[in-house]
Amino acid sequence: ISATLMTLNTTDFANGVSISSSKITVANAGMYNLQFSVQLESTDVAPQDVYIWLKQNGTDITGSTGIVGMPARKSAIDPFHAIYGWNYFINMAANDYVQIYWSTTSANVTIQYYASSGTPTKPSTQSVVATLSFVSAPST
């Protein structure tokens, strides 16, 4: 399976950070904390791996890859699903951008959005949530 960009379609709040599909761009130089979570689902009958990593300005960020082990589905009608998240500190210049990539060992592992549901009523689940926060002036 090839490397795939995680897209971000909705901006809840922006202050010096903008989003264009998959690119999270900063207006000002500084140290930033990227926090993200992803809702994964597996319908595969065997355990699979998911690799998640970052690129800054189109270049892989060394050491940023995380590997998530996805258990096999629970049953033919009940997939395994879990939300995973972590954070990275990234030193960025003005107008730098960061992107989140992923790949998996099976086409049966996907990133999912879940609609709101009832009994009890639960709100929807976003597929990917990312927050990029300014931490400090650039480190040298």
PDB file of C-alpha atoms in Angstrom:
ATOM      1  CA  ILE A   1       0.000   0.000   0.000  1.00  0.00           C
ATOM      2  CA  SER A   2       1.338   3.454  -0.839  1.00  0.00           C
ATOM      3  CA  ALA A   3       1.833   6.564   1.280  1.00  0.00           C
ATOM      4  CA  THR A   4      -1.410   8.508   1.633  1.00  0.00           C
ATOM      5  CA  LEU A   5      -1.987  12.044   2.898  1.00  0.00           C
ATOM      6  CA  MET A   6      -4.467  12.627   5.695  1.00  0.00           C
ATOM      7  CA  THR A   7      -6.727  15.462   4.576  1.00  0.00           C
ATOM      8  CA  LEU A   8      -8.189  18.090   6.866  1.00  0.00           C
ATOM      9  CA  ASN A   9     -11.472  19.559   5.668  1.00  0.00           C
ATOM     10  CA  THR A  10     -12.756  21.765   8.496  1.00  0.00           C
ATOM     11  CA  THR A  11     -11.052  24.528  10.469  1.00  0.00           C
ATOM     12  CA  ASP A  12     -12.517  25.116  13.915  1.00  0.00           C
ATOM     13  CA  PHE A  13     -10.097  27.845  15.015  1.00  0.00           C
ATOM     14  CA  ALA A  14      -7.124  29.513  13.325  1.00  0.00           C
ATOM     15  CA  ASN A  15      -4.613  32.023  14.661  1.00  0.00           C
ATOM     16  CA  GLY A  16      -1.462  32.229  12.547  1.00  0.00           C
ATOM     17  CA  VAL A  17      -2.083  28.735  11.165  1.00  0.00           C
ATOM     18  CA  SER A  18      -3.988  27.856   7.986  1.00  0.00           C
ATOM     19  CA  ILE A  19      -5.121  24.598   6.411  1.00  0.00           C
ATOM     20  CA  SER A  20      -5.375  23.793   2.721  1.00  0.00           C
ATOM     21  CA  SER A  21      -6.517  20.180   2.265  1.00  0.00           C
ATOM     22  CA  SER A  22      -3.507  18.379   3.752  1.00  0.00           C
ATOM     23  CA  LYS A  23      -1.092  21.262   4.344  1.00  0.00           C
ATOM     24  CA  ILE A  24      -0.987  22.912   7.765  1.00  0.00           C
ATOM     25  CA  THR A  25       0.911  26.190   7.211  1.00  0.00           C
ATOM     26  CA  VAL A  26       2.247  28.652   9.791  1.00  0.00           C
ATOM     27  CA  ALA A  27       2.439  32.407   9.280  1.00  0.00           C
ATOM     28  CA  ASN A  28       5.169  32.961  11.872  1.00  0.00           C
ATOM     29  CA  ALA A  29       8.440  31.232  12.691  1.00  0.00           C
ATOM     30  CA  GLY A  30       8.573  29.305  15.951  1.00  0.00           C
ATOM     31  CA  MET A  31       8.455  26.025  17.784  1.00  0.00           C
ATOM     32  CA  TYR A  32       5.061  24.383  17.310  1.00  0.00           C
ATOM     33  CA  ASN A  33       3.337  21.413  18.917  1.00  0.00           C
ATOM     34  CA  LEU A  34       1.396  19.272  16.430  1.00  0.00           C
ATOM     35  CA  GLN A  35      -1.176  17.087  18.151  1.00  0.00           C
ATOM     36  CA  PHE A  36      -3.335  14.762  16.129  1.00  0.00           C
ATOM     37  CA  SER A  37      -5.623  11.785  16.401  1.00  0.00           C
ATOM     38  CA  VAL A  38      -6.919   9.383  13.785  1.00  0.00           C
ATOM     39  CA  GLN A  39      -9.946   7.065  13.905  1.00  0.00           C
ATOM     40  CA  LEU A  40      -8.826   3.727  12.436  1.00  0.00           C
ATOM     41  CA  GLU A  41     -10.973   0.748  11.504  1.00  0.00           C
ATOM     42  CA  SER A  42      -9.982  -2.772  10.450  1.00  0.00           C
ATOM     43  CA  THR A  43     -12.280  -5.292   8.788  1.00  0.00           C
ATOM     44  CA  ASP A  44      -9.347  -7.634   8.130  1.00  0.00           C
ATOM     45  CA  VAL A  45      -9.361 -11.174   9.541  1.00  0.00           C
ATOM     46  CA  ALA A  46      -5.666 -10.848  10.532  1.00  0.00           C
ATOM     47  CA  PRO A  47      -3.721  -8.248  12.540  1.00  0.00           C
ATOM     48  CA  GLN A  48      -2.308  -5.397  10.440  1.00  0.00           C
ATOM     49  CA  ASP A  49       0.081  -2.466  10.909  1.00  0.00           C
ATOM     50  CA  VAL A  50      -0.480   1.228  10.267  1.00  0.00           C
ATOM     51  CA  TYR A  51       2.455   3.613   9.807  1.00  0.00           C
ATOM     52  CA  ILE A  52       1.961   7.327  10.458  1.00  0.00           C
ATOM     53  CA  TRP A  53       4.633   9.973   9.837  1.00  0.00           C
ATOM     54  CA  LEU A  54       5.163  13.655   9.181  1.00  0.00           C
ATOM     55  CA  LYS A  55       6.622  15.690   6.343  1.00  0.00           C
ATOM     56  CA  GLN A  56       7.719  19.310   6.611  1.00  0.00           C
ATOM     57  CA  ASN A  57       7.779  21.238   3.343  1.00  0.00           C
ATOM     58  CA  GLY A  58       7.552  17.922   1.473  1.00  0.00           C
ATOM     59  CA  THR A  59      10.482  16.258   3.281  1.00  0.00           C
ATOM     60  CA  ASP A  60      10.127  13.362   5.734  1.00  0.00           C
ATOM     61  CA  ILE A  61      10.751  14.382   9.358  1.00  0.00           C
ATOM     62  CA  THR A  62      13.349  11.935  10.648  1.00  0.00           C
ATOM     63  CA  GLY A  63      12.128   9.939  13.633  1.00  0.00           C
ATOM     64  CA  SER A  64       8.459  10.877  13.173  1.00  0.00           C
ATOM     65  CA  THR A  65       7.092   7.481  12.118  1.00  0.00           C
ATOM     66  CA  GLY A  66       4.770   5.737  14.543  1.00  0.00           C
ATOM     67  CA  ILE A  67       3.601   2.149  14.053  1.00  0.00           C
ATOM     68  CA  VAL A  68       0.157   1.110  15.258  1.00  0.00           C
ATOM     69  CA  GLY A  69      -0.743  -2.565  15.510  1.00  0.00           C
ATOM     70  CA  MET A  70      -4.372  -3.135  14.525  1.00  0.00           C
ATOM     71  CA  PRO A  71      -5.933  -6.356  15.845  1.00  0.00           C
ATOM     72  CA  ALA A  72      -8.113  -8.463  13.550  1.00  0.00           C
ATOM     73  CA  ARG A  73     -11.794  -7.567  13.289  1.00  0.00           C
ATOM     74  CA  LYS A  74     -14.001  -8.689  16.156  1.00  0.00           C
ATOM     75  CA  SER A  75     -16.401 -10.568  13.865  1.00  0.00           C
ATOM     76  CA  ALA A  76     -17.664 -10.548  10.278  1.00  0.00           C
ATOM     77  CA  ILE A  77     -20.141  -7.792  11.178  1.00  0.00           C
ATOM     78  CA  ASP A  78     -18.096  -5.964  13.820  1.00  0.00           C
ATOM     79  CA  PRO A  79     -14.765  -4.391  12.766  1.00  0.00           C
ATOM     80  CA  PHE A  80     -11.999  -3.450  15.174  1.00  0.00           C
ATOM     81  CA  HIS A  81     -11.855   0.319  15.631  1.00  0.00           C
ATOM     82  CA  ALA A  82      -9.742   2.586  17.785  1.00  0.00           C
ATOM     83  CA  ILE A  83      -8.594   6.174  17.926  1.00  0.00           C
ATOM     84  CA  TYR A  84      -4.857   6.817  18.179  1.00  0.00           C
ATOM     85  CA  GLY A  85      -3.115  10.101  18.781  1.00  0.00           C
ATOM     86  CA  TRP A  86       0.164  11.687  19.716  1.00  0.00           C
ATOM     87  CA  ASN A  87       2.098  14.918  19.407  1.00  0.00           C
ATOM     88  CA  TYR A  88       5.383  16.245  17.976  1.00  0.00           C
ATOM     89  CA  PHE A  89       7.331  19.437  18.461  1.00  0.00           C
ATOM     90  CA  ILE A  90       8.397  20.987  15.156  1.00  0.00           C
ATOM     91  CA  ASN A  91      10.662  23.982  14.591  1.00  0.00           C
ATOM     92  CA  MET A  92       9.102  25.919  11.689  1.00  0.00           C
ATOM     93  CA  ALA A  93      10.022  29.016   9.665  1.00  0.00           C
ATOM     94  CA  ALA A  94       7.356  31.462   8.466  1.00  0.00           C
ATOM     95  CA  ASN A  95       5.283  29.868   5.669  1.00  0.00           C
ATOM     96  CA  ASP A  96       6.538  26.325   6.420  1.00  0.00           C
ATOM     97  CA  TYR A  97       3.947  23.585   6.257  1.00  0.00           C
ATOM     98  CA  VAL A  98       3.553  20.146   7.779  1.00  0.00           C
ATOM     99  CA  GLN A  99       1.571  17.160   6.496  1.00  0.00           C
ATOM    100  CA  ILE A 100       0.486  13.857   8.064  1.00  0.00           C
ATOM    101  CA  TYR A 101       0.986  10.694   5.996  1.00  0.00           C
ATOM    102  CA  TRP A 102      -0.059   7.119   6.585  1.00  0.00           C
ATOM    103  CA  SER A 103       0.193   3.662   5.045  1.00  0.00           C
ATOM    104  CA  THR A 104      -1.034   0.240   6.056  1.00  0.00           C
ATOM    105  CA  THR A 105      -0.300  -3.402   5.357  1.00  0.00           C
ATOM    106  CA  SER A 106      -3.926  -4.045   4.262  1.00  0.00           C
ATOM    107  CA  ALA A 107      -6.554  -2.266   2.171  1.00  0.00           C
ATOM    108  CA  ASN A 108      -9.021  -3.474   4.837  1.00  0.00           C
ATOM    109  CA  VAL A 109      -7.654  -0.882   7.287  1.00  0.00           C
ATOM    110  CA  THR A 110      -9.191   2.558   6.791  1.00  0.00           C
ATOM    111  CA  ILE A 111      -9.555   5.952   8.414  1.00  0.00           C
ATOM    112  CA  GLN A 112     -13.208   6.391   9.325  1.00  0.00           C
ATOM    113  CA  TYR A 113     -15.751   9.091  10.083  1.00  0.00           C
ATOM    114  CA  TYR A 114     -18.682   7.895  12.182  1.00  0.00           C
ATOM    115  CA  ALA A 115     -22.027   9.706  12.029  1.00  0.00           C
ATOM    116  CA  SER A 116     -23.959  10.554  15.169  1.00  0.00           C
ATOM    117  CA  SER A 117     -25.898   7.636  16.584  1.00  0.00           C
ATOM    118  CA  GLY A 118     -28.612   6.979  19.121  1.00  0.00           C
ATOM    119  CA  THR A 119     -29.431   4.971  22.227  1.00  0.00           C
ATOM    120  CA  PRO A 120     -27.775   6.695  23.908  1.00  0.00           C
ATOM    121  CA  THR A 121     -27.370   9.671  21.585  1.00  0.00           C
ATOM    122  CA  LYS A 122     -23.719  10.216  20.672  1.00  0.00           C
ATOM    123  CA  PRO A 123     -22.250  12.957  18.442  1.00  0.00           C
ATOM    124  CA  SER A 124     -20.273  12.138  15.305  1.00  0.00           C
ATOM    125  CA  THR A 125     -16.616  11.079  15.354  1.00  0.00           C
ATOM    126  CA  GLN A 126     -14.179  12.901  13.087  1.00  0.00           C
ATOM    127  CA  SER A 127     -11.740  10.788  11.084  1.00  0.00           C
ATOM    128  CA  VAL A 128      -8.695  13.002  11.744  1.00  0.00           C
ATOM    129  CA  VAL A 129      -8.265  15.848  14.235  1.00  0.00           C
ATOM    130  CA  ALA A 130      -5.118  18.002  14.186  1.00  0.00           C
ATOM    131  CA  THR A 131      -4.081  20.937  16.343  1.00  0.00           C
ATOM    132  CA  LEU A 132      -0.939  22.969  15.651  1.00  0.00           C
ATOM    133  CA  SER A 133      -0.095  25.296  18.549  1.00  0.00           C
ATOM    134  CA  PHE A 134       2.633  27.923  18.817  1.00  0.00           C
ATOM    135  CA  VAL A 135       4.923  27.079  21.750  1.00  0.00           C
ATOM    136  CA  SER A 136       7.856  29.514  21.618  1.00  0.00           C
ATOM    137  CA  ALA A 137      10.243  31.504  19.459  1.00  0.00           C
ATOM    138  CA  PRO A 138      12.341  29.339  17.102  1.00  0.00           C
ATOM    139  CA  SER A 139      14.960  27.190  18.779  1.00  0.00           C
ATOM    140  CA  THR A 140      18.525  27.597  17.577  1.00  0.00           C
TER     141      THR A 140
END
